[in-house]
Every structure is written in structure tokens, then in C-alpha cells.
mmCIF file of C-alpha atoms in Angstrom:
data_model
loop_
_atom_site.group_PDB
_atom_site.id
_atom_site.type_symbol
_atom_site.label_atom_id
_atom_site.label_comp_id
_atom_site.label_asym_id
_atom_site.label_seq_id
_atom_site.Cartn_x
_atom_site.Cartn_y
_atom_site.Cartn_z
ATOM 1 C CA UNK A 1 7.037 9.789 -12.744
ATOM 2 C CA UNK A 2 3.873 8.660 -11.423
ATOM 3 C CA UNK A 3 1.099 10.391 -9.510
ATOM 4 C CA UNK A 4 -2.212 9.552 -8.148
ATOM 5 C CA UNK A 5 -4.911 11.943 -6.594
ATOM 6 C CA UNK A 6 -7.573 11.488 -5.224
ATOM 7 C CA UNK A 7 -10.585 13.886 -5.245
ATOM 8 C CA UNK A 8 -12.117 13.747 -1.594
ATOM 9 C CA UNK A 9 -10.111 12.786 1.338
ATOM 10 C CA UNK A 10 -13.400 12.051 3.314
ATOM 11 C CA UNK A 11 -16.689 10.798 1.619
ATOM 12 C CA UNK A 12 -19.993 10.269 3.234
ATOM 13 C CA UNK A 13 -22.820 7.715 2.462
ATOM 14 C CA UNK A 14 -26.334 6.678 3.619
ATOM 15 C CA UNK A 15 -26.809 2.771 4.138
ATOM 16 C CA UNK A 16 -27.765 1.606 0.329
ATOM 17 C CA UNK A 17 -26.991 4.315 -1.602
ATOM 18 C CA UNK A 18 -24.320 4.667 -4.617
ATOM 19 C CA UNK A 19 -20.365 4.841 -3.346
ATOM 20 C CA UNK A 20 -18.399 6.983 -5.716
ATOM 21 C CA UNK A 21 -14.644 7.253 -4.745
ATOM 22 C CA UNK A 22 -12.554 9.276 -7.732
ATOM 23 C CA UNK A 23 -9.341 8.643 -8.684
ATOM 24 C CA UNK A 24 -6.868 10.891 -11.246
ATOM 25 C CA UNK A 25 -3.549 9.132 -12.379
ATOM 26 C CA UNK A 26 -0.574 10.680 -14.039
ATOM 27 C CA UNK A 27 1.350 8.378 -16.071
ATOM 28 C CA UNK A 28 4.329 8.984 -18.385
ATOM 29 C CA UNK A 29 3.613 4.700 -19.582
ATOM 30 C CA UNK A 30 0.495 2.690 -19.907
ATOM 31 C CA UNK A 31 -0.616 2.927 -16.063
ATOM 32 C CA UNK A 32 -1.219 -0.341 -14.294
ATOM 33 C CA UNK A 33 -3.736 0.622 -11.423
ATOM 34 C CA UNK A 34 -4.957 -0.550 -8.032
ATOM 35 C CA UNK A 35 -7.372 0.452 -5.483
ATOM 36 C CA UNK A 36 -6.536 -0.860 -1.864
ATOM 37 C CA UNK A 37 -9.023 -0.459 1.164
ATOM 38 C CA UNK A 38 -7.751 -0.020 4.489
ATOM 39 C CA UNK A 39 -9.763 -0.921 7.916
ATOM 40 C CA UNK A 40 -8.737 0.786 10.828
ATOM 41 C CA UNK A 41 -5.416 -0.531 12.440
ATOM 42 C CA UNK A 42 -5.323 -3.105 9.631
ATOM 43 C CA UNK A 43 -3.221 -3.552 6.257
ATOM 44 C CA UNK A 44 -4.088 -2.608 3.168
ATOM 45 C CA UNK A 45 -6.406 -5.778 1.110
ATOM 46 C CA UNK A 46 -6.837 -5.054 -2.296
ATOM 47 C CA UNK A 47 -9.545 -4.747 -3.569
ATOM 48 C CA UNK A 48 -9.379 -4.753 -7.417
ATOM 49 C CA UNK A 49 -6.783 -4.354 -10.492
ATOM 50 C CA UNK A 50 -6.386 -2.853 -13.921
ATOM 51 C CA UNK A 51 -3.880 -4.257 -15.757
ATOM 52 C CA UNK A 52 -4.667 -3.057 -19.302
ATOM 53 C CA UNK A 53 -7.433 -7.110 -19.802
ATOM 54 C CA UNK A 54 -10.349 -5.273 -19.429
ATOM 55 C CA UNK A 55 -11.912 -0.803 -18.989
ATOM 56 C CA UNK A 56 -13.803 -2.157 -16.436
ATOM 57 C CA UNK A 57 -12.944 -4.306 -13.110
ATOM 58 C CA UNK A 58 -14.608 -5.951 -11.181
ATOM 59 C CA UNK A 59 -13.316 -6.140 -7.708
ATOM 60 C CA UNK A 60 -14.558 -7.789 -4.227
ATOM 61 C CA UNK A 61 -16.923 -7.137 -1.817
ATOM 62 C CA UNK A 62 -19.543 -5.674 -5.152
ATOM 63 C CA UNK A 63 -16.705 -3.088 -5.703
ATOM 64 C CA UNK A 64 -15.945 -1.860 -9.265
ATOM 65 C CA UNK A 65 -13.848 0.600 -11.143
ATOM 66 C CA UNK A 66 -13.453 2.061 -14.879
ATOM 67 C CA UNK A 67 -10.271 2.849 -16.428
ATOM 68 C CA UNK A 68 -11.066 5.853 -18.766
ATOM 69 C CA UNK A 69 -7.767 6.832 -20.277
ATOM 70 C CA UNK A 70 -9.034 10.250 -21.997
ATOM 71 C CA UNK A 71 -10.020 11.183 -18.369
ATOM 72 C CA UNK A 72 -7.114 9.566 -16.828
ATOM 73 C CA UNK A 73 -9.379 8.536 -14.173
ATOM 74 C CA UNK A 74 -10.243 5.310 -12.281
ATOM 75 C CA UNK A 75 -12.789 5.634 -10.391
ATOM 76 C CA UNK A 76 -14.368 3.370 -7.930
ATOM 77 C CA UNK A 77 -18.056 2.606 -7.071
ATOM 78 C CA UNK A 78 -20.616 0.628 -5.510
ATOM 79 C CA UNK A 79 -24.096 0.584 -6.224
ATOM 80 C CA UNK A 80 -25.126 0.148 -2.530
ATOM 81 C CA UNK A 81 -23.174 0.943 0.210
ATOM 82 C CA UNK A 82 -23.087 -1.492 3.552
ATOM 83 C CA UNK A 83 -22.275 -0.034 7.477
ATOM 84 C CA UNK A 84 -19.067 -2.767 6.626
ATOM 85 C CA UNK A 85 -17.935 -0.403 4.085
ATOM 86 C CA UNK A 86 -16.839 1.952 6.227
ATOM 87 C CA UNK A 87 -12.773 2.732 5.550
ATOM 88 C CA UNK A 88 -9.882 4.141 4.049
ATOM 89 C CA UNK A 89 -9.269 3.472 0.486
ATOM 90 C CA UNK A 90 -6.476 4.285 -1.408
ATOM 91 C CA UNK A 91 -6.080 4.148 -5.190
ATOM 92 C CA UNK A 92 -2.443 3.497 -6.307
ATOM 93 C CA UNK A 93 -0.189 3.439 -9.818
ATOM 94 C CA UNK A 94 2.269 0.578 -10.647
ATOM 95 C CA UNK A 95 6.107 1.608 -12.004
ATOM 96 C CA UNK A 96 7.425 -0.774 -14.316
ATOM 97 C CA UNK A 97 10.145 0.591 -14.924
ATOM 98 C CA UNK A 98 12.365 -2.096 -13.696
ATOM 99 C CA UNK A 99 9.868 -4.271 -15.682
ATOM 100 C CA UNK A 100 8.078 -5.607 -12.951
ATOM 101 C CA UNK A 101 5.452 -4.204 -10.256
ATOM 102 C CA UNK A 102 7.865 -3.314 -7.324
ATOM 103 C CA UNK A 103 6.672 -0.403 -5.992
ATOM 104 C CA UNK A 104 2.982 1.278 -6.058
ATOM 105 C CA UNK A 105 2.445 5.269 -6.123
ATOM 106 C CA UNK A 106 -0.407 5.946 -3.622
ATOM 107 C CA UNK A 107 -2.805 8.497 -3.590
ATOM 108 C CA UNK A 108 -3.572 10.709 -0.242
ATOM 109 C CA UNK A 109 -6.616 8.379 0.367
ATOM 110 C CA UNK A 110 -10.084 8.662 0.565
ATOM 111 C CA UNK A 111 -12.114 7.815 4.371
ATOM 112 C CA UNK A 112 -15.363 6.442 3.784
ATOM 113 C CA UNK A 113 -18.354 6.937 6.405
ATOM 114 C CA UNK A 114 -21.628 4.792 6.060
ATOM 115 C CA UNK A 115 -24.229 6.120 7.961
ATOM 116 C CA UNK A 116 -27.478 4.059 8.840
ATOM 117 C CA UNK B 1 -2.425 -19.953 2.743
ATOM 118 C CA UNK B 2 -0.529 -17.751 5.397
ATOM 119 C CA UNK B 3 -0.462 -13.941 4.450
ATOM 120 C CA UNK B 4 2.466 -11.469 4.959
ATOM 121 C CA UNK B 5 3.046 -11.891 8.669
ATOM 122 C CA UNK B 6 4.815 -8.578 10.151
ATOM 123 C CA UNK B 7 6.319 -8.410 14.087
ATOM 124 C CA UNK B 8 5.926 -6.850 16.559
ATOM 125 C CA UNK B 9 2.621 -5.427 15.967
ATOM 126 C CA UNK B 10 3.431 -2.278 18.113
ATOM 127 C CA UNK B 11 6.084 -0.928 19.581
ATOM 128 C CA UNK B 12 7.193 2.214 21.275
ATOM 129 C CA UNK B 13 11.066 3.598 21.489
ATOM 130 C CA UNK B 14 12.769 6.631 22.485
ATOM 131 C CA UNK B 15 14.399 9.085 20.412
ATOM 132 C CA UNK B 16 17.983 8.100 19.566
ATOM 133 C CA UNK B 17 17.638 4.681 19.928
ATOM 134 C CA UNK B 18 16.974 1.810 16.801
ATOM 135 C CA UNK B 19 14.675 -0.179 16.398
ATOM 136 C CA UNK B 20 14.838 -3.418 14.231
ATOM 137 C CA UNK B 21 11.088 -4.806 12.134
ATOM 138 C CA UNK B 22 10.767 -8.237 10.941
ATOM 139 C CA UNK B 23 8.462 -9.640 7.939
ATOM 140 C CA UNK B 24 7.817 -12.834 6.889
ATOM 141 C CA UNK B 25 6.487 -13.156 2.960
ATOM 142 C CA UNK B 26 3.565 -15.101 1.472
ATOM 143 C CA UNK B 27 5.404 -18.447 0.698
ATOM 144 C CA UNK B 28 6.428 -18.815 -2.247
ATOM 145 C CA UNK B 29 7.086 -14.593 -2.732
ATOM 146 C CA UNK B 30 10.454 -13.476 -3.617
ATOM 147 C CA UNK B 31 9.781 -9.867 -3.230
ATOM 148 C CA UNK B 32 9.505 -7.675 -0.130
ATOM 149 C CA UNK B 33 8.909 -4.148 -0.029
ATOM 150 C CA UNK B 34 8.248 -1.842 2.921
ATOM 151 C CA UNK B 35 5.973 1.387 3.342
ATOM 152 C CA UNK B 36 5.630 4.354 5.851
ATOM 153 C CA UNK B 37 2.551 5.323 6.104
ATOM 154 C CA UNK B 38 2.102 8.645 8.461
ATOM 155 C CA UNK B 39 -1.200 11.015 8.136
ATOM 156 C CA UNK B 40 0.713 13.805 6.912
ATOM 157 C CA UNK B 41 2.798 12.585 3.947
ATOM 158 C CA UNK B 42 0.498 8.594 3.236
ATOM 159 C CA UNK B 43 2.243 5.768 2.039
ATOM 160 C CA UNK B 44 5.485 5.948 0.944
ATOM 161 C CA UNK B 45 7.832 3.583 -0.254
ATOM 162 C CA UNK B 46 10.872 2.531 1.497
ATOM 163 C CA UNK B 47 12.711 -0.728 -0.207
ATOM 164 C CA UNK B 48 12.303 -3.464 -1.970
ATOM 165 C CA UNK B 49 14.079 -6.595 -1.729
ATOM 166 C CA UNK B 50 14.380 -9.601 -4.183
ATOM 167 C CA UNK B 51 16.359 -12.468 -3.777
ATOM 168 C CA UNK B 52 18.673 -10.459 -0.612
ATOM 169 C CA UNK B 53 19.390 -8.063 -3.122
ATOM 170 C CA UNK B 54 17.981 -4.732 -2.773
ATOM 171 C CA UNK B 55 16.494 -3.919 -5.910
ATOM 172 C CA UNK B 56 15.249 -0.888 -5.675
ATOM 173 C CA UNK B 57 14.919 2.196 -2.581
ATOM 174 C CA UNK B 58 12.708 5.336 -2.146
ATOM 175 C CA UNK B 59 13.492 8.624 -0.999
ATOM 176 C CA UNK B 60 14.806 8.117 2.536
ATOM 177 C CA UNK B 61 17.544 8.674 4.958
ATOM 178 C CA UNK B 62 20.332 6.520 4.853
ATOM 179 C CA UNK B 63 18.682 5.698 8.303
ATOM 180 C CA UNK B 64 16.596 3.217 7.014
ATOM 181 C CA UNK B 65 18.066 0.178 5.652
ATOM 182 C CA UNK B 66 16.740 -3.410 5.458
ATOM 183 C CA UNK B 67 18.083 -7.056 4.046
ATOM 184 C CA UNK B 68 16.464 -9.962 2.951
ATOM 185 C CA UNK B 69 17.492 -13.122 3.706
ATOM 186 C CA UNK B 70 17.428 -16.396 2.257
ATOM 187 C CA UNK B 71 13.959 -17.426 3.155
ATOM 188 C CA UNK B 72 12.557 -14.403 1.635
ATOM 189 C CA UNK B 73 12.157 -12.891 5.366
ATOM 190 C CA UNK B 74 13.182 -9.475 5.681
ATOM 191 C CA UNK B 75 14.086 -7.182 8.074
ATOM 192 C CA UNK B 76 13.959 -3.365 7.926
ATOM 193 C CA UNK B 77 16.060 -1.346 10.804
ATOM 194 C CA UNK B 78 15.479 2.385 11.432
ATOM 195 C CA UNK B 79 18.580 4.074 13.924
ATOM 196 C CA UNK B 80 18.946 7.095 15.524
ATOM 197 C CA UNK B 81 14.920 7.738 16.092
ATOM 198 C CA UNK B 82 13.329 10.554 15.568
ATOM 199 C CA UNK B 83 10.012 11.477 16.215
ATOM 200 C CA UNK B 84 9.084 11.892 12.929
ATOM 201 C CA UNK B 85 10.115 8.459 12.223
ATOM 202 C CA UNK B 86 6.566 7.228 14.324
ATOM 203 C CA UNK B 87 4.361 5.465 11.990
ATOM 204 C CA UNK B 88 2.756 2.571 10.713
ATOM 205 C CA UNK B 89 5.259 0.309 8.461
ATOM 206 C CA UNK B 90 3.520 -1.968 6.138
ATOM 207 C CA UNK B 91 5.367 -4.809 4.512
ATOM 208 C CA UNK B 92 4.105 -6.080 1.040
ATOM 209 C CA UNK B 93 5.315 -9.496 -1.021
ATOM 210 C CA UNK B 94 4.855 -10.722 -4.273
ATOM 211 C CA UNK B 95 6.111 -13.099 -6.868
ATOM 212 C CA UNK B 96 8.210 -9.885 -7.783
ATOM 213 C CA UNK B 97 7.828 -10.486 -11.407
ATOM 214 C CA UNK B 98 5.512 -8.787 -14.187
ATOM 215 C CA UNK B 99 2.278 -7.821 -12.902
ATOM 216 C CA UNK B 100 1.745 -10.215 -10.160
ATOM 217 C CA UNK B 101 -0.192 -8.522 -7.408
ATOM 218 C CA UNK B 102 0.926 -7.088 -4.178
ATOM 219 C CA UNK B 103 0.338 -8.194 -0.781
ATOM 220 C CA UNK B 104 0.488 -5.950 2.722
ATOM 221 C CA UNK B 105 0.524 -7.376 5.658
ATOM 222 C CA UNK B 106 -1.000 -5.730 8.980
ATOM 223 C CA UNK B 107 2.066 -3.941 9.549
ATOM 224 C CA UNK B 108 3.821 -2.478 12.832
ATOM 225 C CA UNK B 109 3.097 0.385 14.656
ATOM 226 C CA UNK B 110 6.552 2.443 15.871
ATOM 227 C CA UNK B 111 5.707 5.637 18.147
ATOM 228 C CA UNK B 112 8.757 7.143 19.033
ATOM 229 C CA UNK B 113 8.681 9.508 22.222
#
């Protein structure tokens, strides 16, 4: 079964500096991941994908993340954080077991604070 | 291109009663799957639905049920409320084959008193 965790469940940044969210997966198959970000009393966008193309994604709004299967990590970062930054994010793990992406594991989540 | 569209946005019921949540699906999506999402246990998954057929269901009461009709729309019922059921229920869609991404909508918020 699959399990995400994520290291932090609140995070704070200054206005410009580096975002650094952390994500751990537990996979028993190649993991397909995801990291969804969540504004208050909104739905979940998403923000960027791996699905096994590329080690490193780029996502919207200058997000990125690195698969690093040794670490069974993704991680997520920005290089400079924005006040509009400021939410939930949750990383998540695909099961394919029925052979398609039906249903997505979700980590605890991680609130983000930007402060000027 | 319309996104998942989820009604009513909030609601509040009593305990006992049921309580009936609609979503329509990004057209074109075939797949429907619904979330609770609570700040004490996160997201977790309910259903999904593809093609009215329930394809595959989380760890829930028998409670919670849901269908799909042929439009793709799907509804997701909760009966006999309890307070624990209060929460925010998120409804997703997707092509509901291979990899194809999923989509939330804004989902509806149930408080239960």
C-alpha cells in the first residue's frame, strides 16, 4: 500500500526567499506522484506531476519538485517565495493497481505562511 | 473549459438526518471520485465512479454511497449524520484512464450539528 508524509505540517517564509516543502513516499510499485496546493475554502489545483518522463518537474506558478528514488522523496521548492504563496499543499501517491490513476494517497499536508 | 462544478457549496444538517451532494465532471471525464477531507484524519478517499459503475470504494461506512449517472454527474449521499461526518467533500474527474491527471473541484462544506 501506499503512503505519503510529509515532514512539516506548517512552514514559514520571508517574502523572496527559498520555499522548501518535503515529501517521503512509500511505494510497493514505481510511484506516480503529485503535489496539490490548496487556498483557503478552495479545491485542491495541482500544481505539478511525476509520472516516471522526467527526475525533475516543473510545475506552475515557478514551482518545482525532484523525484529522488534512493531517498524516496519528492520534494517541492521555489526559489522565491510571493505573499500569493501562502497555502496548504499536499503531496499525494497514485495506485495503479486497477491500471489506471483512480484514487491518490495524500499526505497530512503542509500550511505555508509568507511573511513580508 | 468548465471545471468540476460541486453543489451546494455549504450546507448544514442535523444529526440523524441525510444529506444528498451533487457533482458535475469536466466534460468529456468519465471518472468521478469523492474525498473527505477533515483536519484530523486529511483527505481520504471515498468512491470512484466510471461509467455508473462503481469501480472502486475506500474505507467507509456503508453510510456513504454514491452513483453516477449517464452524463458522468454523480451524486454522493451520506444518511444517518453524525457529527463526525462534518467536513469538506471534494469531488475529482478525469479521463479515468492511465495516468491522465486529476481534477477537484471546490467542493461542499457539510457541518452537521
Amino acid at each position: 500500500a501506499q503512503s505519503v508524509t510529509q515532514l512539516g505540517s506548517h512552514v514559514s517564509v520571508s517574502e523572496g526567499a527559498l520555499v522548501l516543502l518535503r515529501c517521503n513516499y512509500s511505494s510497493s510499485v514505481p510511484p506516480y506522484l503529485f503535489w496539490y496546493v490548496q487556498y483557503p475554502n478552495q479545491g485542491l489545483q495541482l500544481l505539478l506531476k511525476y509520472t516516471s518522463a522526467a527526475t525533475l518537474v516543473k510545475g506552475i506558478n515557478g514551482f518545482e519538485a525532484e523525484f529522488k528514488k534512493s531517498e524516496t522523496s519528492f520534494h517541492l521548492t521555489k526559489p522565491s517565495a510571493h505573499m500569493s504563496d501562502a497555502a496548504e499543499y499536499f503531496c499525494a501517491v497514485s495506485d495503479l493497481s486497477g491500471g489506471s490513476n483512480y484514487k491518490l494517497t495524500f499526505g497530512k499536508g503542509t500550511l505555508l505562511t509568507v511573511n513580508p | 473549459k468548465a471545471g468540476v462544478t460541486q453543489t451546494p457549496r455549504y450546507l448544514i444538517k442535523t444529526r440523524g438526518q441525510q444529506v444528498t451532494l451533487s457533482c458535475s465532471p469536466i466534460s468529456g471525464h468519465r471518472s468521478v471520485s469523492w474525498y473527505q477531507q477533515t483536519p484530523g484524519q486529511g483527505l481520504q478517499f471515498l468512491f470512484e465512479y466510471f461509467s455508473e459503475t462503481q469501480r472502486n470504494k475506500g474505507n467507509f461506512p456503508g453510510r456513504f454511497s454514491g452513483r453516477q449517472f449517464s452524463n458522468s454527474r454523480s451524486e454522493m449521499n451520506v444518511s444517518t449524520l453524525e457529527l463526525g461526518d462534518s467536513a469538506l467533500y471534494l469531488c475529482a474527474s478525469s479521463l479515468g484512464q492511465g495516468l491522465d491527471t486529476i481534477y477537484f473541484g471546490e467542493g461542499s462544506w457539510l457541518t452537521v450539528v
